[in-house]
C-alpha positions as MATLAB code, in Angstrom:
seq = 'XXXXXXXXXXXXXXXXXXXXXXXXXXXXXXXXXXXXXXXXXXXXXXXXXXXXXXXXXXXXXXXXXXXXXXXXXXXXXXXXXXXXXXXXXXXXXXXXXXXXXXXXXXXXXXXXXXXXXXXXXXXXXXXXXXXXXXXXXXXXXXXXXXXXXXXXXXXXXXXXXXXXXXXXXXXXXXXXXXXXXXXXXXXXXXXXXXXXXXXXXXXXXXXXXXXXXXXXXXXXXXXXXXXXXXXXXXXXXXXXXXXXXXXXXXXXXXXXXXXXX';
ca = [
       0.000    0.000    0.000;
       1.329    3.415   -0.961;
       2.147    5.871    1.786;
      -0.664    8.264    0.802;
      -3.188    5.398    1.034;
      -2.269    4.777    4.690;
      -3.065    8.417    5.439;
      -6.428    8.102    3.675;
      -7.193    4.866    5.538;
      -6.375    6.498    8.884;
      -8.628    9.452    8.046;
     -11.471    7.104    7.116;
     -11.146    5.220   10.396;
     -10.275    8.038   12.828;
     -11.479   11.158   10.984;
      -9.868   14.594   11.120;
      -9.668   17.019   14.050;
     -13.046   18.608   14.766;
     -11.670   22.087   13.962;
      -9.603   21.058   10.885;
     -11.537   23.175    8.352;
     -11.439   26.261   10.581;
      -7.684   25.915   11.198;
      -7.023   25.468    7.459;
      -9.099   28.559    6.618;
      -7.279   30.654    9.229;
      -3.869   29.452    8.013;
      -4.716   30.493    4.435;
      -5.983   33.863    5.687;
      -2.720   34.447    7.604;
      -0.676   33.678    4.470;
      -1.096   37.239    3.138;
       0.166   38.732    6.425;
       3.229   36.469    6.269;
       3.999   37.495    2.671;
       3.574   41.138    3.610;
       5.981   40.797    6.553;
       8.592   39.093    4.343;
       8.207   41.771    1.656;
       8.866   44.519    4.236;
      11.956   42.888    5.726;
      13.681   41.383    2.688;
      16.496   43.356    0.995;
      18.782   43.166   -2.032;
      18.796   40.202   -4.420;
      16.370   38.208   -2.278;
      13.890   41.101   -2.496;
      14.159   41.077   -6.298;
      13.570   37.311   -6.440;
      10.664   37.511   -3.963;
       8.979   40.393   -5.842;
       9.419   38.630   -9.183;
       7.783   35.483   -7.786;
       4.893   37.445   -6.215;
       4.379   39.401   -9.463;
       4.110   36.140  -11.450;
       1.637   34.685   -8.909;
      -0.528   37.816   -9.017;
      -0.509   37.825  -12.829;
      -1.750   34.198  -12.909;
      -4.400   35.004  -10.271;
      -5.641   38.050  -12.213;
      -5.863   35.989  -15.408;
      -7.954   33.342  -13.646;
     -10.257   35.959  -12.082;
     -10.689   37.607  -15.486;
     -11.399   34.238  -17.095;
     -14.062   33.387  -14.492;
     -15.578   36.870  -14.902;
     -15.703   36.547  -18.667;
     -17.542   33.261  -18.401;
     -20.701   35.132  -17.329;
     -20.324   38.042  -19.740;
     -22.655   38.327  -22.687;
     -21.355   39.785  -25.917;
     -23.641   41.549  -28.329;
     -23.710   40.203  -31.851;
     -23.118   42.798  -34.557;
     -26.314   43.245  -36.537;
     -25.797   42.149  -40.097;
     -29.297   42.686  -41.470;
     -30.212   45.283  -44.060;
     -32.173   48.358  -43.061;
     -34.604   47.600  -45.866;
     -35.843   44.491  -44.034;
     -38.925   45.049  -41.929;
     -38.636   43.931  -38.304;
     -41.671   43.199  -36.086;
     -42.241   45.555  -33.148;
     -41.623   42.837  -30.542;
     -38.122   42.172  -31.988;
     -36.947   45.802  -32.029;
     -35.648   45.825  -28.439;
     -34.180   42.334  -28.550;
     -30.403   42.072  -28.913;
     -28.611   38.978  -30.110;
     -26.221   37.525  -27.564;
     -23.283   35.215  -28.177;
     -20.970   33.223  -25.936;
     -18.572   32.392  -28.762;
     -15.863   34.817  -27.643;
     -16.043   33.603  -24.050;
     -15.652   30.005  -25.183;
     -12.663   30.801  -27.386;
     -10.956   32.704  -24.532;
     -11.407   29.847  -22.065;
     -10.169   27.286  -24.615;
      -7.069   29.413  -25.322;
      -6.382   29.741  -21.607;
      -6.696   25.965  -21.100;
      -4.326   25.329  -23.984;
      -1.799   27.756  -22.527;
      -1.996   26.090  -19.113;
      -1.627   22.660  -20.683;
       1.390   23.775  -22.710;
       2.903   25.417  -19.637;
       3.012   22.120  -17.762;
       5.678   20.801  -20.100;
       7.952   23.838  -20.204;
      11.401   22.281  -19.929;
      14.697   23.978  -18.988;
      16.417   22.829  -22.214;
      13.893   23.012  -25.097;
      16.402   22.129  -27.866;
      19.265   19.623  -27.863;
      22.085   18.909  -30.310;
      21.301   15.757  -32.350;
      23.531   12.697  -31.932;
      24.353   10.162  -34.621;
      24.275    6.415  -34.039;
      28.050    6.222  -34.540;
      28.444    8.472  -31.466;
      26.081    6.465  -29.251;
      26.899    2.916  -30.440;
      30.225    1.150  -30.961;
      30.389   -1.769  -33.427;
      31.334   -5.058  -31.731;
      32.813   -7.870  -33.813;
      31.895  -11.333  -32.601;
      31.396  -14.872  -33.826;
      32.802  -16.712  -36.829;
      31.314  -14.439  -39.477;
      33.241  -11.201  -38.884;
      31.526   -9.517  -41.837;
      28.138   -9.747  -40.121;
      28.708   -7.061  -37.485;
      25.268   -6.724  -35.877;
      26.219   -6.270  -32.215;
      26.383   -2.748  -30.744;
      27.869   -1.509  -27.481;
      26.195    1.579  -25.936;
      28.746    4.325  -25.155;
      26.330    6.520  -23.195;
      24.928    6.275  -19.667;
      21.943    3.937  -19.424;
      19.275    2.969  -16.915;
      17.885   -0.543  -16.543;
      15.321   -1.748  -13.983;
      16.042   -3.654  -10.794;
      14.942   -6.998  -12.287;
      17.122   -6.629  -15.422;
      19.033   -9.691  -16.642;
      21.162   -9.787  -19.763;
      20.164  -11.965  -22.690;
      22.405  -14.851  -23.768;
      25.423  -13.497  -25.742;
      24.163  -15.120  -28.930;
      20.878  -13.164  -28.788;
      22.070   -9.874  -27.287;
      22.180   -7.116  -29.922;
      22.702   -4.042  -27.686;
      25.317   -4.383  -24.930;
      24.876   -1.939  -22.028;
      28.087   -1.982  -19.948;
      27.572   -2.327  -16.188;
      29.952    0.596  -15.536;
      27.655    2.967  -17.439;
      24.419    1.865  -15.742;
      23.225    4.515  -13.289;
      20.564    4.206  -10.585;
      20.647    7.675   -8.989;
      20.509   11.298  -10.129;
      21.251   14.711   -8.594;
      17.917   16.502   -8.973;
      17.549   20.245   -8.318;
      14.183   21.645   -7.206;
      13.836   25.039   -8.991;
      11.605   26.623   -6.314;
      13.378   25.258   -3.232;
      16.816   25.981   -4.788;
      18.057   22.691   -3.299;
      19.553   19.522   -4.816;
      18.658   15.969   -3.780;
      20.181   12.583   -4.648;
      17.149   10.596   -5.829;
      16.594    7.090   -7.233;
      15.712    6.679  -10.899;
      12.373    5.022  -11.707;
      12.481    5.097  -15.508;
      13.111    7.006  -18.728;
      10.088    8.959  -20.001;
      11.533   10.277  -23.265;
      14.889   10.741  -24.949;
      14.492   13.514  -27.576;
      17.233   11.979  -29.764;
      15.344    8.822  -30.778;
      12.576    6.415  -29.642;
      15.217    3.637  -29.817;
      17.301    5.391  -27.145;
      14.166    5.762  -25.009;
      13.411    2.023  -25.193;
      17.066    1.156  -24.435;
      17.130    3.560  -21.472;
      19.949    5.719  -22.870;
      20.374    8.974  -20.915;
      21.758   11.982  -22.795;
      21.433   15.745  -22.318;
      17.756   16.809  -22.496;
      16.327   13.384  -21.584;
      13.158   13.388  -19.448;
      13.645   10.947  -16.553;
      11.296    9.857  -13.768;
      12.692   10.043  -10.231;
      11.452    8.775   -6.870;
      10.699   11.962   -4.899;
       8.876   10.372   -1.939;
      11.626   11.631    0.418;
      10.881   15.262   -0.518;
       7.416   15.073    1.044;
       5.558   16.537   -1.961;
       1.775   16.167   -1.635;
      -1.032   16.377   -4.232;
      -4.080   18.642   -3.625;
      -6.052   15.550   -2.521;
      -3.468   14.780    0.181;
      -1.642   11.845   -1.454;
       2.148   11.647   -1.307;
       3.816   12.099   -4.712;
       6.106    9.144   -5.448;
       7.359    9.809   -8.972;
       8.053   13.096  -10.740;
       9.674   13.997  -14.058;
      12.997   15.810  -14.383;
      15.167   16.874  -17.338;
      18.861   15.992  -17.580;
      20.974   19.152  -17.930;
      24.507   17.741  -18.321;
      26.419   15.097  -20.310;
      26.407   12.165  -17.825;
      29.015   10.110  -19.724;
      31.531   12.997  -19.335;
      30.734   14.033  -15.750;
      30.208   10.595  -14.199;
      26.879   11.656  -12.667;
      23.384   12.671  -13.758;
      22.350   16.278  -13.030;
      18.705   17.131  -13.615;
      16.102   19.837  -12.933;
      12.698   18.855  -11.534;
       9.712   19.787  -13.720;
       7.172   21.516  -11.426;
];
């Protein structure tokens, strides 16, 4: 059972504190006072960073408020009829209303939010050829038939990984280049943690590299962030989160990545 499920089970059996909702409401209400106190005290570079963060938060909040306000607005339709057409008396005061603009605005906003979730630190990476990633291995009697390849880059394989028999193994992943951990930096906390790798989400170089678990610069990896104590809005503990590799692991001997939040 996942850690978050134990919390849910305990809440179902024991319930929350009788004043939980009131305490939560008061804590949220005090948040503005805390921000105000920090803004008054903070100086120098920290003040710049704090103000920039608050400005971004307020901009997002204003956009959402505007979006919710627009949802109820009614827009008049431009009249496209000729003056020559006769209109009955009961239709003279009636104005055509349309929600088309409201719908388009909300759809655009949703698209922007969806696109924003996958903003990565390194949007473009230098392409790599197969000759750079793979080394040709000669084996067997027929030396002309060189079909084996040794991976020169850092790779990740699961815990239950076992190599195929040498006769059937096409891609050789050396044990020295198999990594299990990564140094992941949280952009908001400005702290780095040594976390376990769970899997490879996507290598932008090629789907083949993704399936082989090859890790190069720009690769999206999944890391086990249960130790960080991140919680979803529903109260469940977040186990896995995506991060993007920002260095060349085969050169540095370690994987450095930035958490995608």
